[in-house]
Amino acid sequence: MAHIDKTKSIADVGDGAAIPIKSDRGLFTAWRIAFVGAIGTLAFLSFYKPDPYLNIIKFVPDGIVVTFKVTVGAILLASIIGLITGLGRISSNRLFNGAASLYVEVIRGIPLLVQIFYIYYALGRIVKIPDLLSAIIAMAVCYGAYMGEVFRAGIQSIPKGQMEAAMSLGMTRGQAMRHVILPQAFKVVLPPVGNEFIALLKDSSLVSILAVADLLRRGREFASESFTYFETYTVIALIYLIITLFFSKLIGIMEERINAEN
Amino acid sequence: MLKTERRVMVQARDIVKLYGRFKALDQVSLTIHEGEKIVIIGPSGSGKSTLLRSINRLEEIDAGTMIVNGMDLYNPKTDLTRVREEVGMVFQSFNLFPHKSVLENLTLAQIVVRKRSKDDALEKAKKLLAKVGLSDKANAYPGKLSGGQQQRVAIARSLAMDPKIMLFDEPTSALDPEMIGEVLDVMKDLANEGMTMAVVTHEMGFAREVADRVVFMDNGAVVEEGTPEHFFTNPDHPRAKQFLSQIL
């Protein structure tokens, strides 16, 4: 039981959409109303007033693809950075530990938007890489710090006896990490990582200030040409909502399965 | 009786272990010979487990020397993993790997540490599972086993490494009473096969039956050491007398 409780406490680290749990009937119903309501509203608007609503919906799918590219790319990269950071934060090697802690402190103290600007333009000075890639790197560097804390908590939630048992069998710390601790920790961090994924998906809208044509940017392009600001941002908001709700549900199901296994 | 010509497996000399100002171990010395079975007893907080755990350096000591299987644990040149693969350890809380099946629990270190082939490791694992009477649980996960079964798997997991000495840290303390016997039986079999064993336990019947030597600890020191007959019938130290009068 203690194991599961720890899972819950680190699930709070993220700030994604609320994850519906079966036992929480109220939230479950709220999820349903929001999800069905958002899709229904979108369908109704595009049927009732195809100009501009249907035109907007036809214009933005490219942006959805880009939003997903940024989100998936950044979460994968952020997971790698986060794993290394998390290992650093619990390492007894002072240099490794210090570097990881410094990274986390610095990143957490600077607004995400400022970081994105900074990393994007700093990268642009050093190397010539595509805008999309530097946007992904910028997001990953920011989120890596938060993911580092998720991984650290996940690794520390594994009982001390596991490392002791592995080491008493002659494994090195690295072997024990790889074969015993991390496989268990991955299960623990899966829900909070999912939470970070949703938060990242929403924050990926920030890259629209760079030359990256994500969902929000495509919306802005459409709106500034047609002067339908209210209508466009209504559609954009609903699309974000539908995507976010879909994934929060998926993560909720995943988390339930993991808890059932334990 | 002690046979002095036997090889020394563990040589602990003047071990000191501090927790802040508290002396968990206060200049403890202990020698374990090959094939010898010692049982360490004493009240809780007396330093029994700390001493046992310092034998494979799961517990760092603050002073003294610890030589295990001819290797000095605190010599910087000593590869600690080489020491530990020869020293099996069984924990109070089993510490099986919950994400791996019983069979995988037994093969993991054989493959990763001993570099055995998967087939060899499996063969060894199956043999040991049969020995502890759990062949039918080979593919089960630890969470599905009773405490007694888990502890028998944990013993088999240690044995799979072909250790030269086995350490038992209160192996039956977390078990329901009806499961203690099955674990002690496995340990007795092991003792009869000549395994070198150091056991921290509150099971006095086991100590009496299996131990070559009983080590009684109190307040971080060994206060009495001798054969079970001597210790249980006529201990010298007043603290040992008091302890026995409380538990027997």
Coordinates of C-alpha atoms in Angstrom, one line a residue, chain B residues 47-192:
Chain B
G47 CA 24.0 -4.3 17.3
K48 CA 23.5 -7.9 16.0
S49 CA 22.1 -6.8 12.6
T50 CA 24.6 -4.0 12.2
L51 CA 27.5 -6.5 12.8
L52 CA 26.0 -8.9 10.3
R53 CA 25.5 -6.2 7.7
S54 CA 29.0 -5.0 8.1
I55 CA 30.3 -8.4 6.9
N56 CA 29.3 -7.5 3.3
R57 CA 29.7 -3.8 3.9
L58 CA 26.0 -3.0 3.5
E59 CA 26.9 -1.1 6.7
E60 CA 30.0 1.1 6.7
I61 CA 32.1 0.8 9.8
D62 CA 33.9 3.7 11.4
A63 CA 36.9 1.8 12.7
G64 CA 38.4 -1.7 12.7
T65 CA 39.2 -4.2 10.1
M66 CA 37.0 -6.6 8.2
I67 CA 38.5 -9.4 6.2
V68 CA 36.1 -11.7 4.4
N69 CA 37.2 -14.6 2.3
G70 CA 40.7 -13.3 2.4
M71 CA 39.8 -9.9 1.1
D72 CA 40.1 -6.7 3.2
L73 CA 36.8 -4.9 2.7
Y74 CA 38.3 -1.5 3.4
N75 CA 41.3 -1.8 1.2
P76 CA 40.7 0.6 -1.6
K77 CA 42.0 -2.0 -4.1
T78 CA 39.4 -4.5 -3.1
D79 CA 36.6 -4.9 -5.6
L80 CA 33.6 -5.0 -3.3
T81 CA 31.4 -6.8 -5.8
R82 CA 33.9 -9.7 -5.9
V83 CA 33.5 -10.0 -2.1
R84 CA 29.7 -9.8 -2.2
E85 CA 29.2 -12.4 -4.9
E86 CA 30.7 -14.9 -2.4
V87 CA 28.6 -13.7 0.5
G88 CA 24.9 -14.6 0.4
M89 CA 22.5 -12.6 2.4
V90 CA 18.9 -13.2 3.4
F91 CA 16.9 -10.3 4.8
Q92 CA 14.1 -10.0 7.3
S93 CA 11.9 -8.4 4.6
F94 CA 12.9 -10.9 1.8
N95 CA 13.6 -8.1 -0.7
L96 CA 12.7 -10.2 -3.7
F97 CA 12.5 -8.3 -7.0
P98 CA 8.8 -7.8 -7.4
H99 CA 8.9 -7.1 -11.1
K100 CA 10.6 -10.4 -11.9
S101 CA 9.2 -13.9 -11.7
V102 CA 10.6 -16.4 -9.1
L103 CA 12.8 -18.0 -11.8
E104 CA 14.1 -14.6 -13.0
N105 CA 14.8 -13.6 -9.4
L106 CA 17.1 -16.7 -9.2
T107 CA 18.8 -16.2 -12.6
L108 CA 19.3 -12.4 -12.8
A109 CA 22.5 -12.2 -10.7
Q110 CA 23.8 -15.5 -12.1
I111 CA 23.7 -14.0 -15.6
V112 CA 24.7 -10.4 -14.8
V113 CA 27.3 -11.0 -12.1
R114 CA 28.5 -14.6 -12.6
K115 CA 28.2 -14.3 -16.4
R116 CA 26.6 -17.7 -16.7
S117 CA 24.7 -18.6 -19.8
K118 CA 20.9 -18.4 -19.6
D119 CA 20.5 -22.1 -19.8
D120 CA 23.0 -22.8 -17.1
A121 CA 21.4 -20.2 -14.9
L122 CA 17.9 -21.7 -15.5
E123 CA 19.1 -25.2 -14.7
K124 CA 20.7 -24.0 -11.5
A125 CA 17.6 -22.0 -10.6
K126 CA 15.3 -25.0 -11.1
K127 CA 17.5 -27.2 -9.1
L128 CA 17.4 -24.8 -6.2
L129 CA 13.7 -24.2 -6.4
A130 CA 13.2 -28.0 -6.1
K131 CA 15.5 -27.9 -3.1
V132 CA 13.4 -25.3 -1.3
G133 CA 10.2 -27.1 -2.4
L134 CA 8.9 -24.4 -4.7
S135 CA 9.2 -25.9 -8.2
D136 CA 5.5 -25.2 -8.8
K137 CA 6.0 -21.5 -8.2
A138 CA 8.8 -21.0 -10.8
N139 CA 6.7 -18.7 -12.9
A140 CA 4.8 -16.9 -10.2
Y141 CA 5.6 -13.4 -9.1
P142 CA 6.8 -12.7 -5.5
G143 CA 3.6 -10.8 -4.7
K144 CA 1.6 -13.9 -5.1
L145 CA 3.6 -15.9 -2.6
S146 CA 3.2 -16.2 1.1
G147 CA 5.9 -14.8 3.4
G148 CA 7.4 -18.2 4.0
Q149 CA 7.5 -19.0 0.3
Q150 CA 9.1 -15.6 -0.4
Q151 CA 11.8 -16.2 2.1
R152 CA 12.6 -19.7 0.7
V153 CA 12.9 -18.1 -2.7
A154 CA 15.2 -15.5 -1.3
I155 CA 17.4 -18.2 0.2
A156 CA 17.4 -20.0 -3.2
R157 CA 18.3 -16.7 -4.9
S158 CA 21.4 -16.3 -2.7
L159 CA 22.4 -19.9 -3.1
A160 CA 22.3 -19.6 -6.9
M161 CA 25.5 -17.6 -6.6
D162 CA 27.3 -20.5 -4.9
P163 CA 28.2 -18.4 -2.0
K164 CA 31.0 -19.4 0.4
I165 CA 29.1 -18.0 3.4
M166 CA 25.5 -17.2 4.0
L167 CA 24.3 -14.3 6.3
F168 CA 20.8 -14.4 7.7
D169 CA 19.4 -11.2 9.1
E170 CA 16.4 -12.2 11.3
P171 CA 15.0 -14.3 8.4
T172 CA 11.9 -15.4 10.3
S173 CA 11.0 -12.2 12.2
A174 CA 8.6 -10.9 9.6
L175 CA 6.8 -14.3 9.2
D176 CA 3.5 -15.6 10.6
P177 CA 4.2 -18.2 13.2
E178 CA 3.0 -21.1 11.0
M179 CA 5.5 -20.3 8.3
I180 CA 8.6 -20.0 10.5
G181 CA 9.1 -23.8 10.4
E182 CA 9.4 -24.1 6.7
V183 CA 12.1 -21.5 6.5
L184 CA 14.1 -22.9 9.4
D185 CA 13.9 -26.4 7.8
V186 CA 15.6 -25.0 4.7
M187 CA 18.2 -23.4 6.8
K188 CA 18.8 -26.6 8.8
D189 CA 19.3 -28.6 5.5
L190 CA 21.8 -26.0 4.4
A191 CA 23.6 -26.3 7.7
N192 CA 23.7 -30.1 7.4

